[in-house]
């Protein structure tokens, strides 16, 4: 079990009074104490006060906007069910309504008889019925049998083809330009999923480098988490997100494969991910490329939040999920944890921790809140990584945010900048990136900017 201690700067402590402060008041003390200094004193030129008008309006709107009621949630979930398939709708309903799930540690003969006689009841209605009936114990579900690893593999191999064959009708609504790859094609492209071609691995999927018959290099993501049914839901959910996305700063999906498993085939970025170049490469990125990546990631997030057909929350913004094109254009990838956020909702409530530690904001741990500001916080951490060359969590699990915050307040720029950069960077650009990062990682989500505000700020297009 992991335990987490979230510490915030004492000057930015959160209480009932601080929620009424404007960004002007919040940042006046840290930045006005900075006098005219040597070359490293960048904050004399620009400060977070440039956000005071737009962010002030956001905070007022956040205070006035009431949280969604149960009726609103019902209306939203109804509209979601009409626009996507039942599997994807169940994912949204589960995350939004946070229905309690009964414990499956014990069995009950009475409940087993009742369950077999009512197999047509929808799970959602079933849990609501159980919630109202006090006579049925929450321990009524049967015990989940423990299977050996070999038996799991055999069962998965028997069930996946049956489920995969039924996906053809489900996938007919997606883009016609996507190709449905066979398992033999994917095996040939990856040398039978050789470990030598494994370029990424996590709790949800494995990513392999491959080469198609036409010579095109691709990245093949193979889902590995959960039962075949769970993988099918995750697979359709991710495809349902990607089908609405079309932007230069979003990774391009070439096709998919449902033969023998769930596979996504994406265009392989020549330079890999930002993480591989920032931390794993001997040749360090120069400042011009880092600034270009910061701008591209900002524009990609702005598109997901406000320019797409639906409000999409990525939930896992980090250097490993920012791919780099041949020209070092940032491309956001991996929508396995992403969520749709209906216009009537202010946020999702999640009951389990999903994401990457070091990039998750305080409200996520405290209340399970997920919205656009979740991505904004993670984007601020990525900006700090671009400037400092440090990871979000170092080897001793120390947070980059906790390390950088006091240095930003004290304007100790030379201690913040990646030593590999030396003096070869644009002072004004670096200043803007640091100021934006300091606002994006604010403990209070109301004090963080929208991505539509971050993009013009980082490019010096602030409206007066």
Short mmCIF file of C-alpha atoms in Angstrom, two decimals:
data_model
loop_
_atom_site.label_atom_id
_atom_site.label_comp_id
_atom_site.label_asym_id
_atom_site.label_seq_id
_atom_site.Cartn_x
_atom_site.Cartn_y
_atom_site.Cartn_z
CA UNK A 1 0.00 0.00 0.00
CA UNK A 2 1.26 3.45 -0.88
CA UNK A 3 0.77 6.51 1.26
CA UNK A 4 1.09 9.99 -0.09
CA UNK A 5 1.84 13.23 1.68
CA UNK A 6 0.77 16.30 -0.25
CA UNK A 7 2.54 19.46 0.90
CA UNK A 8 1.83 22.88 -0.46
CA UNK A 9 3.79 26.11 -0.04
CA UNK A 10 2.82 27.86 3.16
CA UNK A 11 2.26 31.10 1.31
CA UNK A 12 -0.39 29.45 -0.82
CA UNK A 13 -2.35 27.64 1.90
CA UNK A 14 -5.96 26.98 1.10
CA UNK A 15 -8.80 28.12 3.34
CA UNK A 16 -12.23 29.62 2.89
CA UNK A 17 -10.89 33.13 2.59
CA UNK A 18 -8.23 32.31 0.03
CA UNK A 19 -10.87 31.04 -2.42
CA UNK A 20 -12.12 34.62 -2.82
CA UNK A 21 -8.69 36.02 -3.64
CA UNK A 22 -7.93 36.97 -7.20
CA UNK A 23 -4.85 35.78 -9.03
CA UNK A 24 -3.52 39.34 -8.67
CA UNK A 25 -3.54 39.04 -4.86
CA UNK A 26 -2.33 35.43 -4.91
CA UNK A 27 0.86 36.16 -6.80
CA UNK A 28 1.56 39.72 -5.68
CA UNK A 29 3.76 38.81 -2.73
CA UNK A 30 5.99 36.17 -4.34
CA UNK A 31 6.84 38.16 -7.45
CA UNK A 32 6.86 41.83 -6.36
CA UNK A 33 9.73 41.18 -3.97
CA UNK A 34 11.99 40.46 -6.91
CA UNK A 35 14.23 43.42 -7.64
CA UNK A 36 16.34 44.27 -10.65
CA UNK A 37 18.91 41.53 -10.77
CA UNK A 38 21.42 39.95 -13.10
CA UNK A 39 20.54 38.02 -16.25
CA UNK A 40 18.76 35.28 -14.30
CA UNK A 41 16.08 37.60 -12.92
CA UNK A 42 13.49 36.99 -15.63
CA UNK A 43 10.40 37.65 -13.56
CA UNK A 44 11.01 41.41 -13.74
CA UNK A 45 9.70 41.31 -17.30
CA UNK A 46 6.48 39.35 -16.88
CA UNK A 47 4.45 37.88 -14.09
CA UNK A 48 1.26 35.90 -13.49
CA UNK A 49 -0.56 39.24 -13.16
CA UNK A 50 -1.10 39.05 -16.94
CA UNK A 51 -3.80 36.49 -16.17
CA UNK A 52 -5.70 38.65 -13.68
CA UNK A 53 -8.63 39.63 -15.92
CA UNK A 54 -9.38 36.28 -17.55
CA UNK A 55 -8.68 34.11 -14.51
CA UNK A 56 -10.71 36.37 -12.28
CA UNK A 57 -13.73 35.79 -14.45
CA UNK A 58 -13.11 32.05 -14.36
CA UNK A 59 -13.04 32.01 -10.57
CA UNK A 60 -16.29 33.96 -10.33
CA UNK A 61 -17.93 31.60 -12.78
CA UNK A 62 -16.61 28.59 -10.87
CA UNK A 63 -18.14 29.94 -7.64
CA UNK A 64 -21.48 30.78 -9.23
CA UNK A 65 -21.82 27.55 -11.18
CA UNK A 66 -23.62 24.99 -8.98
CA UNK A 67 -22.52 21.37 -8.97
CA UNK A 68 -24.55 19.01 -11.13
CA UNK A 69 -27.65 17.55 -9.48
CA UNK A 70 -28.77 13.97 -9.72
CA UNK A 71 -31.37 14.97 -12.32
CA UNK A 72 -28.72 16.63 -14.43
CA UNK A 73 -26.51 13.57 -14.22
CA UNK A 74 -29.40 11.39 -15.33
CA UNK A 75 -30.09 13.62 -18.34
CA UNK A 76 -26.42 13.63 -19.28
CA UNK A 77 -26.02 9.90 -18.99
CA UNK A 78 -29.15 9.43 -21.12
CA UNK A 79 -27.68 11.53 -23.91
CA UNK A 80 -24.40 9.65 -23.67
CA UNK A 81 -26.16 6.32 -24.07
CA UNK A 82 -27.85 7.54 -27.26
CA UNK A 83 -24.59 8.61 -28.89
CA UNK A 84 -22.26 5.71 -28.10
CA UNK A 85 -22.59 1.98 -27.75
CA UNK A 86 -23.74 0.33 -24.56
CA UNK A 87 -20.26 -0.76 -23.51
CA UNK A 88 -18.84 2.74 -23.72
CA UNK A 89 -21.89 4.24 -22.06
CA UNK A 90 -21.49 1.91 -19.10
CA UNK A 91 -17.95 3.18 -18.61
CA UNK A 92 -19.13 6.80 -18.48
CA UNK A 93 -22.03 6.02 -16.16
CA UNK A 94 -19.77 4.07 -13.81
CA UNK A 95 -17.23 6.88 -13.51
CA UNK A 96 -19.79 9.69 -13.26
CA UNK A 97 -22.32 8.25 -10.84
CA UNK A 98 -19.86 6.30 -8.68
CA UNK A 99 -22.31 3.49 -7.99
CA UNK A 100 -21.24 1.37 -4.99
CA UNK A 101 -19.96 -2.08 -5.94
CA UNK A 102 -20.79 -4.94 -3.55
CA UNK A 103 -17.95 -6.93 -2.01
CA UNK A 104 -17.30 -10.21 -3.80
CA UNK A 105 -15.45 -11.94 -0.98
CA UNK A 106 -18.28 -14.22 0.23
CA UNK A 107 -21.12 -16.24 -1.35
CA UNK A 108 -24.82 -16.64 -0.66
CA UNK A 109 -27.02 -19.51 -1.86
CA UNK A 110 -30.17 -17.39 -1.69
CA UNK A 111 -28.66 -14.71 -3.83
CA UNK A 112 -27.34 -17.24 -6.34
CA UNK A 113 -30.89 -18.55 -6.92
CA UNK A 114 -32.21 -15.03 -7.35
CA UNK A 115 -29.34 -14.07 -9.67
CA UNK A 116 -29.89 -17.00 -12.04
CA UNK A 117 -33.60 -16.20 -12.29
CA UNK A 118 -33.00 -12.55 -13.16
CA UNK A 119 -30.10 -12.72 -15.62
CA UNK A 120 -31.75 -10.21 -17.96
CA UNK A 121 -31.66 -7.40 -15.38
CA UNK A 122 -29.24 -4.60 -16.29
CA UNK A 123 -26.31 -4.31 -13.86
CA UNK A 124 -27.06 -0.70 -13.14
CA UNK A 125 -30.68 -1.40 -12.18
CA UNK A 126 -29.50 -4.44 -10.28
CA UNK A 127 -27.20 -2.42 -8.02
CA UNK A 128 -29.90 0.20 -7.45
CA UNK A 129 -32.32 -2.55 -6.43
CA UNK A 130 -29.78 -4.01 -4.04
CA UNK A 131 -29.15 -0.57 -2.59
CA UNK A 132 -32.83 -0.13 -1.72
CA UNK A 133 -33.39 -3.64 -0.33
CA UNK A 134 -32.04 -4.04 3.16
CA UNK A 135 -32.80 -7.78 3.23
CA UNK A 136 -30.05 -8.59 0.72
CA UNK A 137 -26.55 -8.51 2.13
CA UNK A 138 -23.79 -6.63 0.34
CA UNK A 139 -21.80 -9.84 0.62
CA UNK A 140 -24.17 -11.69 -1.69
CA UNK A 141 -22.04 -11.98 -4.81
CA UNK A 142 -20.26 -15.27 -5.42
CA UNK A 143 -16.58 -15.68 -4.78
CA UNK A 144 -14.35 -14.96 -7.77
CA UNK A 145 -12.37 -18.15 -8.36
CA UNK A 146 -8.59 -17.92 -8.21
CA UNK A 147 -7.01 -19.18 -11.39
CA UNK A 148 -3.45 -20.12 -12.11
CA UNK A 149 -1.55 -18.06 -14.66
CA UNK A 150 -1.60 -20.96 -17.14
CA UNK A 151 -5.36 -21.43 -16.79
CA UNK A 152 -5.97 -17.70 -17.18
CA UNK A 153 -3.99 -17.72 -20.40
CA UNK A 154 -5.94 -20.72 -21.74
CA UNK A 155 -9.32 -19.18 -20.85
CA UNK A 156 -8.33 -15.84 -22.36
CA UNK A 157 -7.24 -17.55 -25.56
CA UNK A 158 -10.61 -19.35 -25.79
CA UNK A 159 -12.76 -16.30 -25.11
CA UNK A 160 -10.95 -13.50 -26.94
CA UNK A 161 -11.62 -14.78 -30.48
CA UNK A 162 -15.34 -15.08 -29.71
CA UNK A 163 -15.52 -11.55 -28.36
CA UNK A 164 -13.26 -10.19 -31.10
CA UNK A 165 -15.42 -11.65 -33.85
CA UNK A 166 -18.45 -9.80 -32.47
CA UNK A 167 -16.61 -6.47 -32.59
CA UNK A 168 -16.83 -6.11 -36.36
CA UNK A 169 -20.38 -4.78 -36.09
CA UNK A 170 -19.40 -2.54 -33.18
CA UNK A 171 -16.50 -1.01 -35.14
CA UNK A 172 -18.48 -0.33 -38.31
CA UNK A 173 -19.34 3.16 -37.03
CA UNK A 174 -15.69 4.25 -36.84
CA UNK A 175 -13.59 5.94 -39.50
CA UNK A 176 -13.53 4.11 -42.82
CA UNK A 177 -9.89 5.16 -43.31
CA UNK A 178 -8.84 2.93 -40.41
CA UNK A 179 -7.62 -0.49 -41.48
CA UNK A 180 -8.62 -3.66 -39.69
CA UNK A 181 -5.36 -5.59 -39.34
CA UNK A 182 -5.30 -9.36 -38.99
CA UNK A 183 -3.29 -11.04 -36.27
CA UNK A 184 -0.93 -12.51 -38.86
CA UNK A 185 -0.18 -9.03 -40.22
CA UNK A 186 0.59 -7.71 -36.75
CA UNK A 187 2.78 -10.70 -35.92
CA UNK A 188 4.71 -10.29 -39.15
CA UNK A 189 5.20 -6.57 -38.51
CA UNK A 190 6.54 -7.11 -34.98
CA UNK A 191 8.44 -10.38 -35.55
CA UNK A 192 5.78 -12.25 -33.56
CA UNK A 193 5.71 -9.52 -30.87
CA UNK A 194 9.39 -9.94 -30.13
CA UNK A 195 10.68 -8.47 -26.89
CA UNK A 196 13.33 -6.72 -28.95
CA UNK A 197 10.57 -4.64 -30.54
CA UNK A 198 8.94 -3.76 -27.21
CA UNK A 199 9.23 0.03 -26.84
CA UNK A 200 6.75 0.63 -24.03
CA UNK A 201 5.08 -1.31 -21.25
CA UNK A 202 2.62 -0.40 -18.51
CA UNK A 203 -0.19 -1.74 -16.40
CA UNK A 204 -2.70 -1.45 -19.23
CA UNK A 205 -0.89 -2.27 -22.45
CA UNK A 206 2.32 -3.12 -24.27
CA UNK A 207 3.61 -1.08 -27.21
CA UNK A 208 5.67 -2.70 -29.97
CA UNK A 209 7.57 -1.19 -32.86
CA UNK A 210 6.61 -2.73 -36.20
CA UNK A 211 7.04 -2.40 -39.94
CA UNK A 212 4.19 -3.02 -42.35
CA UNK A 213 4.52 -4.60 -45.81
CA UNK A 214 4.53 -1.17 -47.46
CA UNK A 215 7.58 -0.21 -45.40
CA UNK A 216 5.74 2.11 -43.04
CA UNK A 217 6.89 2.00 -39.42
CA UNK A 218 4.12 1.77 -36.84
CA UNK A 219 3.60 1.48 -33.10
CA UNK A 220 1.25 -1.34 -32.12
CA UNK A 221 -0.46 -1.06 -28.76
CA UNK A 222 -1.73 -4.37 -27.38
CA UNK A 223 -4.12 -4.26 -24.42
CA UNK A 224 -3.12 -6.59 -21.60
CA UNK A 225 -5.22 -5.58 -18.59
CA UNK A 226 -8.23 -7.45 -17.24
CA UNK A 227 -10.58 -10.05 -18.62
CA UNK A 228 -11.50 -10.20 -22.33
CA UNK A 229 -14.77 -8.43 -21.58
CA UNK A 230 -12.97 -5.64 -19.69
CA UNK A 231 -10.42 -5.26 -22.47
CA UNK A 232 -13.24 -5.00 -24.99
CA UNK A 233 -14.86 -2.18 -23.02
CA UNK A 234 -11.52 -0.36 -22.67
CA UNK A 235 -10.78 -0.90 -26.36
CA UNK A 236 -14.11 0.50 -27.54
CA UNK A 237 -13.88 3.37 -25.07
CA UNK A 238 -10.46 4.43 -26.38
CA UNK A 239 -11.58 4.11 -29.99
CA UNK A 240 -14.67 6.13 -29.15
CA UNK A 241 -12.42 8.94 -27.95
CA UNK A 242 -9.98 8.83 -30.87
CA UNK A 243 -12.73 8.80 -33.50
CA UNK A 244 -13.64 12.38 -32.53
CA UNK A 245 -10.05 13.65 -32.64
CA UNK A 246 -8.30 15.19 -35.64
CA UNK A 247 -5.45 17.60 -34.91
CA UNK A 248 -1.75 17.92 -35.87
CA UNK A 249 -0.76 17.71 -32.21
CA UNK A 250 -2.65 14.45 -31.61
CA UNK A 251 -1.09 11.09 -32.50
CA UNK A 252 -2.58 9.62 -35.68
CA UNK A 253 -4.30 6.23 -35.57
CA UNK A 254 -3.79 4.11 -38.68
CA UNK A 255 -5.96 1.15 -37.78
CA UNK A 256 -6.83 -1.53 -35.28
CA UNK A 257 -6.88 -5.29 -34.87
CA UNK A 258 -9.34 -7.47 -32.98
CA UNK A 259 -8.08 -10.84 -34.14
CA UNK A 260 -6.62 -12.67 -31.13
CA UNK A 261 -6.67 -9.61 -28.90
CA UNK A 262 -7.21 -5.86 -28.84
CA UNK A 263 -4.65 -3.88 -30.85
CA UNK A 264 -4.32 -0.24 -31.87
CA UNK A 265 -1.96 0.63 -34.72
CA UNK A 266 -0.53 4.15 -34.68
CA UNK A 267 1.94 6.02 -36.83
CA UNK A 268 5.37 5.60 -35.28
CA UNK A 269 7.01 8.88 -34.32
CA UNK A 270 10.61 8.93 -35.63
CA UNK A 271 11.98 10.49 -32.44
CA UNK A 272 9.91 8.43 -30.02
CA UNK A 273 8.50 10.11 -26.93
CA UNK A 274 9.55 13.25 -25.10
CA UNK A 275 10.55 11.09 -22.13
CA UNK A 276 12.98 9.02 -24.20
CA UNK A 277 14.81 12.12 -25.45
CA UNK A 278 14.59 14.12 -22.24
CA UNK A 279 15.85 11.36 -19.94
CA UNK A 280 17.15 8.46 -22.01
CA UNK A 281 19.16 10.14 -24.75
CA UNK A 282 22.80 11.15 -24.56
CA UNK A 283 22.11 14.14 -26.80
CA UNK A 284 20.01 16.61 -24.84
CA UNK A 285 17.26 18.66 -26.44
CA UNK A 286 18.13 22.29 -27.10
CA UNK A 287 15.87 25.06 -25.86
CA UNK A 288 14.25 25.81 -29.24
CA UNK A 289 12.99 22.23 -29.50
CA UNK A 290 11.80 22.22 -25.88
CA UNK A 291 9.84 25.42 -26.39
CA UNK A 292 8.32 24.03 -29.60
CA UNK A 293 7.24 20.90 -27.74
CA UNK A 294 5.68 22.98 -24.95
CA UNK A 295 3.68 25.01 -27.46
CA UNK A 296 2.56 21.93 -29.41
CA UNK A 297 1.42 20.11 -26.27
CA UNK A 298 -0.49 23.22 -25.17
CA UNK A 299 -2.28 23.48 -28.51
CA UNK A 300 -3.11 19.76 -28.49
CA UNK A 301 -4.63 19.99 -25.01
CA UNK A 302 -6.53 23.14 -25.92
CA UNK A 303 -8.05 21.25 -28.84
CA UNK A 304 -9.11 18.33 -26.64
CA UNK A 305 -10.70 20.60 -24.06
CA UNK A 306 -12.39 23.23 -26.23
CA UNK A 307 -11.87 22.57 -29.94
CA UNK A 308 -13.07 18.99 -30.22
CA UNK A 309 -16.63 17.79 -30.79
CA UNK A 310 -16.72 16.74 -27.14
CA UNK A 311 -14.84 17.86 -24.04
CA UNK A 312 -12.11 15.26 -23.66
CA UNK A 313 -10.06 14.93 -20.47
CA UNK A 314 -6.85 13.03 -21.21
CA UNK A 315 -6.06 12.17 -17.55
CA UNK A 316 -2.49 11.01 -18.21
CA UNK A 317 -0.48 13.89 -19.66
CA UNK A 318 3.23 13.17 -19.21
CA UNK A 319 6.40 13.10 -21.37
CA UNK A 320 5.97 9.38 -22.11
CA UNK A 321 2.61 10.15 -23.76
CA UNK A 322 3.91 13.06 -25.85
CA UNK A 323 5.32 11.67 -29.09
CA UNK A 324 7.61 13.69 -31.36
CA UNK A 325 7.26 13.86 -35.14
CA UNK A 326 10.15 14.15 -37.57
CA UNK A 327 10.08 17.94 -37.08
CA UNK A 328 9.76 17.60 -33.29
CA UNK A 329 6.08 18.52 -33.27
CA UNK A 330 4.42 17.31 -30.08
CA UNK A 331 1.70 14.68 -30.55
CA UNK A 332 -0.42 13.67 -27.56
CA UNK A 333 -1.05 9.92 -27.45
CA UNK A 334 -2.53 7.12 -25.31
CA UNK A 335 -6.21 7.81 -24.62
CA UNK A 336 -6.70 4.68 -22.53
CA UNK A 337 -7.70 6.67 -19.42
CA UNK A 338 -9.45 9.54 -21.21
CA UNK A 339 -13.00 10.59 -20.37
CA UNK A 340 -15.75 12.53 -22.08
CA UNK A 341 -17.10 15.39 -20.00
CA UNK A 342 -20.63 16.46 -20.99
CA UNK A 343 -21.23 20.19 -21.26
CA UNK A 344 -23.61 20.16 -18.29
CA UNK A 345 -21.04 18.66 -15.96
CA UNK A 346 -18.33 20.52 -14.07
CA UNK A 347 -16.30 17.37 -13.35
CA UNK A 348 -16.19 13.60 -13.05
CA UNK A 349 -15.90 11.83 -9.70
CA UNK A 350 -13.66 8.77 -9.76
CA UNK A 351 -13.31 6.22 -6.97
CA UNK A 352 -9.96 4.67 -7.87
CA UNK A 353 -6.58 6.18 -8.62
CA UNK A 354 -5.80 6.09 -12.34
CA UNK A 355 -2.95 8.07 -13.80
CA UNK A 356 0.70 8.66 -13.01
CA UNK A 357 1.91 9.84 -9.62
CA UNK A 358 3.69 13.15 -9.83
CA UNK A 359 1.20 14.53 -12.36
CA UNK A 360 -2.04 14.26 -10.37
CA UNK A 361 -3.47 17.40 -8.70
CA UNK A 362 -4.49 17.69 -5.03
CA UNK A 363 -8.26 17.63 -5.69
CA UNK A 364 -7.89 14.25 -7.39
CA UNK A 365 -6.49 12.64 -4.23
CA UNK A 366 -8.79 14.53 -1.86
CA UNK A 367 -12.12 14.30 -3.68
CA UNK A 368 -11.62 12.23 -6.85
CA UNK A 369 -12.38 15.27 -9.04
CA UNK A 370 -11.42 15.01 -12.72
CA UNK A 371 -11.91 17.84 -15.22
CA UNK A 372 -9.89 20.03 -17.60
CA UNK A 373 -7.86 21.43 -14.71
CA UNK A 374 -6.56 17.90 -14.06
CA UNK A 375 -4.78 18.06 -17.41
CA UNK A 376 -3.69 21.65 -16.77
CA UNK A 377 -1.88 20.60 -13.59
CA UNK A 378 -0.11 17.76 -15.42
CA UNK A 379 0.83 20.15 -18.23
CA UNK A 380 2.43 22.45 -15.66
CA UNK A 381 4.54 19.56 -14.41
CA UNK A 382 5.61 18.78 -18.00
CA UNK A 383 6.68 22.42 -18.41
CA UNK A 384 8.84 22.12 -15.30
CA UNK A 385 10.40 18.96 -16.72
CA UNK A 386 11.23 20.76 -19.97
CA UNK A 387 12.94 23.59 -18.09
CA UNK A 388 14.73 21.58 -15.41
CA UNK A 389 15.43 18.27 -17.15
CA UNK A 390 14.20 16.53 -13.98
CA UNK A 391 11.52 13.87 -13.75
CA UNK A 392 8.20 14.45 -11.96
CA UNK A 393 9.34 12.02 -9.26
CA UNK A 394 13.04 11.39 -8.77
CA UNK A 395 14.66 8.20 -7.52
CA UNK A 396 13.79 9.05 -3.92
CA UNK A 397 10.15 9.77 -4.91
CA UNK A 398 10.57 13.49 -4.26
CA UNK A 399 8.10 15.63 -6.14
CA UNK A 400 9.40 18.02 -8.79
CA UNK A 401 6.58 20.42 -7.89
CA UNK A 402 7.69 20.56 -4.25
CA UNK A 403 11.32 21.05 -5.29
CA UNK A 404 10.64 23.76 -7.88
CA UNK A 405 8.02 25.86 -6.07
CA UNK A 406 10.36 27.55 -3.55
CA UNK A 407 12.96 28.20 -6.25
CA UNK A 408 10.33 29.87 -8.43
CA UNK A 409 9.15 32.04 -5.53
CA UNK A 410 12.72 33.08 -4.76
CA UNK A 411 13.49 33.63 -8.47
CA UNK A 412 16.48 31.27 -8.40
CA UNK A 413 16.41 30.66 -12.11
CA UNK A 414 19.96 29.36 -12.45
CA UNK A 415 19.13 26.51 -10.06
CA UNK A 416 15.99 25.66 -12.05
CA UNK A 417 17.40 25.54 -15.58
CA UNK A 418 18.71 22.23 -16.90
CA UNK A 419 22.53 22.41 -16.65
CA UNK A 420 22.82 20.83 -20.11
CA UNK A 421 21.30 24.00 -21.61
CA UNK A 422 24.03 26.24 -20.25
CA UNK A 423 23.25 29.83 -21.30
CA UNK A 424 21.81 28.80 -24.66
CA UNK A 425 18.14 29.71 -24.24
CA UNK A 426 15.78 32.59 -24.90
CA UNK A 427 15.28 34.51 -21.66
CA UNK A 428 11.79 35.77 -22.50
CA UNK A 429 10.55 32.33 -23.58
CA UNK A 430 11.99 30.66 -20.50
CA UNK A 431 10.40 33.33 -18.32
CA UNK A 432 6.97 32.71 -19.83
CA UNK A 433 7.23 28.95 -19.51
CA UNK A 434 8.17 29.20 -15.83
CA UNK A 435 5.42 31.70 -15.02
CA UNK A 436 2.85 29.55 -16.81
CA UNK A 437 4.10 26.43 -15.04
CA UNK A 438 3.83 28.12 -11.64
CA UNK A 439 0.17 28.98 -12.31
CA UNK A 440 -0.73 25.60 -13.79
CA UNK A 441 0.47 23.77 -10.65
CA UNK A 442 -1.54 25.95 -8.24
CA UNK A 443 -3.07 23.80 -5.47
CA UNK A 444 -6.51 25.30 -6.12
CA UNK A 445 -7.99 24.30 -9.48
CA UNK A 446 -9.87 27.63 -9.70
CA UNK A 447 -6.52 29.44 -9.86
CA UNK A 448 -5.26 27.43 -12.82
CA UNK A 449 -5.78 28.80 -16.34
CA UNK A 450 -7.70 27.15 -19.12
CA UNK A 451 -5.57 25.84 -21.96
CA UNK A 452 -7.13 28.46 -24.24
CA UNK A 453 -5.49 31.02 -21.95
CA UNK A 454 -2.20 29.17 -21.68
CA UNK A 455 -1.57 29.02 -25.45
CA UNK A 456 -1.61 32.79 -26.11
CA UNK A 457 0.33 33.44 -22.91
CA UNK A 458 3.18 31.17 -23.89
CA UNK A 459 3.34 32.77 -27.36
CA UNK A 460 3.11 36.35 -26.04
CA UNK A 461 -0.36 37.02 -27.45
CA UNK A 462 -2.03 38.31 -24.29
CA UNK A 463 -5.02 40.55 -24.99
CA UNK A 464 -5.15 43.75 -23.00
#
